[in-house]
């Protein structure tokens, strides 16, 4: 075992075992999606930076969500594209552990940012007169810093538990990046503690926050229905609908992968779910916020007309 432990210096990501022509086609499609992800989220960041009318708590949180989406994609997609061109191209042990740590950090941070954004909408609609006091810039910065800090600390716990384990089985990871559950399958020691911590972490950052988002939007719905004017109701619904779409996409796939029945879904199905989670979600987020948000569209018109 000691010899095997010292010999592990790299891993091979199996990715998607498909025919060469299909892999080349996927390389082109995923490259376009990756470019759209960077451009779309970069556009959101640029608009928020340039347009003073978007300097509000809601768009402050949205800017951090865009940063997380860019980092999310940059952490997993380039390695996946390399593997589509060179399936046998290995990834170093240090690179694999770094990728695992960063993926968990960005995933947890995005979970918490979505909760913060739902709380912001709850205060704005249910307590509009107290909104400037409750959502002061000091509170907004504290909420964002807390989200990032919790994401880093929880990921660090997973990494600390993972690094001492002996990797003495096959060095081939059945995934397109170093996903923590796929990496644990290569360990020849008991991984029950790691799996319990992963499940507990998933429940704490998925089920709990998602429940709080559902409760927040139930309160928001009740408040919207009490609004007398139809115009006010439409504005409130349009403000919340984009966030609800993003929450549904993100939490839906994440809960199925990490909290759903362990043996109820084939491994390949979960791999494709995670592909949607890490590639398509970051690309769709800026589209959802730009197409369904009149303030973002008006800001784009003002910037282009400047």
Tab-separated table of N, CA and C in Angstrom, residues 62-149:
chain	number	residue	atom	x	y	z
A	62	UNK	N	-25.888	39.843	-7.779
A	62	UNK	CA	-25.849	39.255	-9.121
A	62	UNK	C	-24.442	39.304	-9.700
A	63	UNK	N	-23.696	40.367	-9.416
A	63	UNK	CA	-22.322	40.453	-9.914
A	63	UNK	C	-21.455	39.350	-9.323
A	64	UNK	N	-21.649	39.033	-8.055
A	64	UNK	CA	-20.886	37.940	-7.445
A	64	UNK	C	-21.334	36.588	-7.987
A	65	UNK	N	-22.616	36.461	-8.305
A	65	UNK	CA	-23.086	35.227	-8.936
A	65	UNK	C	-22.428	35.051	-10.303
A	66	UNK	N	-22.275	36.130	-11.048
A	66	UNK	CA	-21.610	36.066	-12.350
A	66	UNK	C	-20.143	35.689	-12.193
A	67	UNK	N	-19.482	36.226	-11.163
A	67	UNK	CA	-18.086	35.872	-10.905
A	67	UNK	C	-17.963	34.381	-10.598
A	68	UNK	N	-18.868	33.865	-9.769
A	68	UNK	CA	-18.856	32.438	-9.428
A	68	UNK	C	-19.084	31.584	-10.673
A	69	UNK	N	-20.014	32.003	-11.537
A	69	UNK	CA	-20.298	31.227	-12.747
A	69	UNK	C	-19.091	31.191	-13.681
A	70	UNK	N	-18.395	32.322	-13.809
A	70	UNK	CA	-17.187	32.350	-14.640
A	70	UNK	C	-16.128	31.416	-14.061
A	71	UNK	N	-15.907	31.514	-12.749
A	71	UNK	CA	-14.910	30.664	-12.099
A	71	UNK	C	-15.301	29.188	-12.167
A	72	UNK	N	-16.583	28.926	-11.994
A	72	UNK	CA	-17.138	27.569	-12.071
A	72	UNK	C	-16.780	26.924	-13.412
A	73	UNK	N	-17.054	27.671	-14.490
A	73	UNK	CA	-16.789	27.149	-15.833
A	73	UNK	C	-15.293	27.019	-16.090
A	74	UNK	N	-14.512	28.008	-15.672
A	74	UNK	CA	-13.064	27.976	-15.912
A	74	UNK	C	-12.380	26.839	-15.162
A	75	UNK	N	-12.989	26.372	-14.090
A	75	UNK	CA	-12.388	25.308	-13.289
A	75	UNK	C	-12.556	23.933	-13.928
A	76	UNK	N	-13.660	23.709	-14.650
A	76	UNK	CA	-13.947	22.357	-15.157
A	76	UNK	C	-13.893	22.235	-16.675
A	77	UNK	N	-14.356	23.258	-17.395
A	77	UNK	CA	-14.524	23.119	-18.845
A	77	UNK	C	-13.205	22.995	-19.601
A	78	UNK	N	-12.159	23.805	-19.317
A	78	UNK	CA	-10.902	23.654	-20.084
A	78	UNK	C	-10.331	22.240	-20.023
A	79	UNK	N	-10.340	21.619	-18.843
A	79	UNK	CA	-9.828	20.251	-18.728
A	79	UNK	C	-10.687	19.282	-19.520
A	80	UNK	N	-11.999	19.509	-19.530
A	80	UNK	CA	-12.891	18.650	-20.301
A	80	UNK	C	-12.609	18.788	-21.791
A	81	UNK	N	-12.355	19.999	-22.260
A	81	UNK	CA	-12.041	20.222	-23.674
A	81	UNK	C	-10.718	19.552	-24.049
A	82	UNK	N	-9.742	19.612	-23.150
A	82	UNK	CA	-8.460	18.947	-23.405
A	82	UNK	C	-8.661	17.441	-23.537
A	83	UNK	N	-9.498	16.884	-22.661
A	83	UNK	CA	-9.729	15.434	-22.701
A	83	UNK	C	-10.476	15.002	-23.952
A	84	UNK	N	-11.327	15.880	-24.496
A	84	UNK	CA	-12.019	15.547	-25.742
A	84	UNK	C	-11.033	15.469	-26.905
A	85	UNK	N	-9.987	16.310	-26.872
A	85	UNK	CA	-8.970	16.271	-27.924
A	85	UNK	C	-7.939	15.178	-27.669
A	86	UNK	N	-7.539	15.042	-26.386
A	86	UNK	CA	-6.530	14.052	-26.017
A	86	UNK	C	-7.058	13.240	-24.839
A	87	UNK	N	-7.809	12.170	-25.117
A	87	UNK	CA	-8.434	11.388	-24.030
A	87	UNK	C	-7.443	10.826	-23.019
A	88	UNK	N	-6.195	10.588	-23.435
A	88	UNK	CA	-5.206	9.993	-22.536
A	88	UNK	C	-4.379	11.036	-21.790
A	89	UNK	N	-4.696	12.317	-21.977
A	89	UNK	CA	-3.946	13.373	-21.312
A	89	UNK	C	-4.213	13.331	-19.796
A	90	UNK	N	-3.177	13.082	-18.980
A	90	UNK	CA	-3.414	12.962	-17.527
A	90	UNK	C	-3.516	14.335	-16.860
A	91	UNK	N	-4.033	14.326	-15.645
A	91	UNK	CA	-4.044	15.508	-14.800
A	91	UNK	C	-3.242	15.179	-13.556
A	92	UNK	N	-2.402	16.084	-13.115
A	92	UNK	CA	-1.547	15.820	-11.961
A	92	UNK	C	-2.369	15.654	-10.694
A	93	UNK	N	-1.774	15.008	-9.703
A	93	UNK	CA	-2.451	14.813	-8.418
A	93	UNK	C	-2.800	16.159	-7.789
A	94	UNK	N	-1.825	17.080	-7.804
A	94	UNK	CA	-2.070	18.404	-7.234
A	94	UNK	C	-3.150	19.150	-8.008
A	95	UNK	N	-3.109	19.022	-9.338
A	95	UNK	CA	-4.130	19.679	-10.157
A	95	UNK	C	-5.516	19.110	-9.908
A	96	UNK	N	-5.583	17.802	-9.707
A	96	UNK	CA	-6.871	17.152	-9.445
A	96	UNK	C	-7.443	17.601	-8.105
A	97	UNK	N	-6.603	17.626	-7.071
A	97	UNK	CA	-7.068	18.053	-5.750
A	97	UNK	C	-7.483	19.526	-5.765
A	98	UNK	N	-6.748	20.336	-6.508
A	98	UNK	CA	-7.100	21.757	-6.623
A	98	UNK	C	-8.439	21.927	-7.316
A	99	UNK	N	-8.652	21.149	-8.372
A	99	UNK	CA	-9.919	21.222	-9.100
A	99	UNK	C	-11.085	20.803	-8.214
A	100	UNK	N	-10.899	19.766	-7.422
A	100	UNK	CA	-11.944	19.323	-6.490
A	100	UNK	C	-12.265	20.421	-5.484
A	101	UNK	N	-11.214	21.009	-4.909
A	101	UNK	CA	-11.403	22.054	-3.903
A	101	UNK	C	-12.126	23.268	-4.490
A	102	UNK	N	-11.704	23.711	-5.661
A	102	UNK	CA	-12.314	24.897	-6.271
A	102	UNK	C	-13.760	24.633	-6.685
A	103	UNK	N	-14.025	23.443	-7.225
A	103	UNK	CA	-15.398	23.120	-7.615
A	103	UNK	C	-16.327	23.184	-6.415
A	104	UNK	N	-15.916	22.575	-5.305
A	104	UNK	CA	-16.750	22.592	-4.098
A	104	UNK	C	-16.916	24.009	-3.566
A	105	UNK	N	-15.840	24.788	-3.609
A	105	UNK	CA	-15.908	26.176	-3.129
A	105	UNK	C	-16.928	26.982	-3.914
A	106	UNK	N	-16.841	26.916	-5.240
A	106	UNK	CA	-17.759	27.697	-6.076
A	106	UNK	C	-19.191	27.185	-5.969
A	107	UNK	N	-19.358	25.870	-5.850
A	107	UNK	CA	-20.706	25.300	-5.743
A	107	UNK	C	-21.387	25.743	-4.455
A	108	UNK	N	-20.674	25.642	-3.331
A	108	UNK	CA	-21.247	26.041	-2.043
A	108	UNK	C	-21.521	27.538	-2.023
A	109	UNK	N	-20.580	28.319	-2.553
A	109	UNK	CA	-20.765	29.778	-2.577
A	109	UNK	C	-21.986	30.157	-3.395
A	110	UNK	N	-22.189	29.504	-4.540
A	110	UNK	CA	-23.361	29.825	-5.359
A	110	UNK	C	-24.650	29.450	-4.635
A	111	UNK	N	-24.652	28.321	-3.941
A	111	UNK	CA	-25.832	27.944	-3.150
A	111	UNK	C	-26.215	29.055	-2.186
A	112	UNK	N	-25.228	29.563	-1.472
A	112	UNK	CA	-25.494	30.572	-0.443
A	112	UNK	C	-25.835	31.921	-1.058
A	113	UNK	N	-25.214	32.252	-2.188
A	113	UNK	CA	-25.552	33.510	-2.857
A	113	UNK	C	-27.005	33.517	-3.332
A	114	UNK	N	-27.483	32.378	-3.801
A	114	UNK	CA	-28.886	32.287	-4.225
A	114	UNK	C	-29.829	32.478	-3.044
A	115	UNK	N	-29.427	31.988	-1.865
A	115	UNK	CA	-30.226	32.222	-0.661
A	115	UNK	C	-30.227	33.702	-0.307
A	116	UNK	N	-29.063	34.325	-0.384
A	116	UNK	CA	-28.952	35.753	-0.084
A	116	UNK	C	-29.812	36.581	-1.040
A	117	UNK	N	-29.805	36.200	-2.314
A	117	UNK	CA	-30.603	36.929	-3.302
A	117	UNK	C	-32.099	36.762	-3.046
A	118	UNK	N	-32.503	35.586	-2.591
A	118	UNK	CA	-33.927	35.397	-2.268
A	118	UNK	C	-34.308	36.219	-1.042
A	119	UNK	N	-33.406	36.317	-0.074
A	119	UNK	CA	-33.671	37.149	1.104
A	119	UNK	C	-33.781	38.616	0.703
A	120	UNK	N	-32.933	39.038	-0.225
A	120	UNK	CA	-32.991	40.414	-0.725
A	120	UNK	C	-34.344	40.703	-1.373
A	121	UNK	N	-34.850	39.767	-2.183
A	121	UNK	CA	-36.164	39.960	-2.819
A	121	UNK	C	-37.287	39.936	-1.776
A	122	UNK	N	-37.132	39.092	-0.759
A	122	UNK	CA	-38.139	39.025	0.308
A	122	UNK	C	-38.256	40.368	1.030
A	123	UNK	N	-37.106	40.939	1.380
A	123	UNK	CA	-37.120	42.233	2.080
A	123	UNK	C	-37.660	43.326	1.171
A	124	UNK	N	-37.264	43.320	-0.111
A	124	UNK	CA	-37.689	44.365	-1.035
A	124	UNK	C	-39.195	44.367	-1.255
A	125	UNK	N	-39.820	43.190	-1.284
A	125	UNK	CA	-41.256	43.103	-1.589
A	125	UNK	C	-42.110	43.090	-0.323
A	126	UNK	N	-41.651	42.395	0.706
A	126	UNK	CA	-42.461	42.267	1.924
A	126	UNK	C	-42.232	43.420	2.910
A	127	UNK	N	-41.052	44.047	2.865
A	127	UNK	CA	-40.756	45.168	3.771
A	127	UNK	C	-40.107	46.306	2.971
A	128	UNK	N	-40.802	46.864	1.997
A	128	UNK	CA	-40.181	47.864	1.108
A	128	UNK	C	-39.730	49.132	1.830
A	129	UNK	N	-40.461	49.573	2.849
A	129	UNK	CA	-40.099	50.815	3.542
A	129	UNK	C	-38.830	50.646	4.380
A	130	UNK	N	-38.600	49.451	4.859
A	130	UNK	CA	-37.410	49.188	5.687
A	130	UNK	C	-36.237	48.640	4.879
A	131	UNK	N	-36.451	48.480	3.576
A	131	UNK	CA	-35.416	47.857	2.727
A	131	UNK	C	-34.070	48.575	2.804
A	132	UNK	N	-34.003	49.916	2.666
A	132	UNK	CA	-32.687	50.577	2.715
A	132	UNK	C	-31.963	50.378	4.043
A	133	UNK	N	-32.721	50.224	5.126
A	133	UNK	CA	-32.095	50.039	6.436
A	133	UNK	C	-31.621	48.589	6.610
A	134	UNK	N	-32.499	47.632	6.255
A	134	UNK	CA	-32.158	46.218	6.434
A	134	UNK	C	-31.033	45.802	5.492
A	135	UNK	N	-31.142	46.174	4.222
A	135	UNK	CA	-30.144	45.780	3.221
A	135	UNK	C	-29.161	46.923	2.980
A	136	UNK	N	-28.522	47.372	4.040
A	136	UNK	CA	-27.478	48.399	3.902
A	136	UNK	C	-26.259	47.778	3.229
A	137	UNK	N	-25.357	48.638	2.742
A	137	UNK	CA	-24.173	48.121	2.058
A	137	UNK	C	-23.296	47.319	3.016
A	138	UNK	N	-23.288	47.693	4.275
A	138	UNK	CA	-22.513	46.937	5.262
A	138	UNK	C	-23.059	45.513	5.384
A	139	UNK	N	-24.383	45.383	5.421
A	139	UNK	CA	-25.010	44.055	5.506
A	139	UNK	C	-24.759	43.258	4.235
A	140	UNK	N	-24.873	43.905	3.081
A	140	UNK	CA	-24.663	43.212	1.798
A	140	UNK	C	-23.252	42.653	1.690
A	141	UNK	N	-22.272	43.474	2.056
A	141	UNK	CA	-20.880	43.012	2.001
A	141	UNK	C	-20.663	41.865	2.973
A	142	UNK	N	-21.249	41.958	4.163
A	142	UNK	CA	-21.110	40.901	5.153
A	142	UNK	C	-21.713	39.590	4.647
A	143	UNK	N	-22.881	39.659	3.984
A	143	UNK	CA	-23.532	38.459	3.460
A	143	UNK	C	-22.690	37.797	2.369
A	144	UNK	N	-22.108	38.610	1.496
A	144	UNK	CA	-21.270	38.069	0.417
A	144	UNK	C	-19.993	37.445	0.974
A	145	UNK	N	-19.349	38.152	1.905
A	145	UNK	CA	-18.116	37.625	2.507
A	145	UNK	C	-18.401	36.322	3.250
A	146	UNK	N	-19.524	36.265	3.941
A	146	UNK	CA	-19.909	35.035	4.653
A	146	UNK	C	-20.119	33.875	3.680
A	147	UNK	N	-20.756	34.147	2.542
A	147	UNK	CA	-20.991	33.101	1.543
A	147	UNK	C	-19.678	32.541	1.019
A	148	UNK	N	-18.748	33.426	0.653
A	148	UNK	CA	-17.448	32.977	0.144
A	148	UNK	C	-16.655	32.244	1.225
A	149	UNK	N	-16.678	32.771	2.444
A	149	UNK	CA	-15.913	32.156	3.538
A	149	UNK	C	-16.428	30.766	3.851
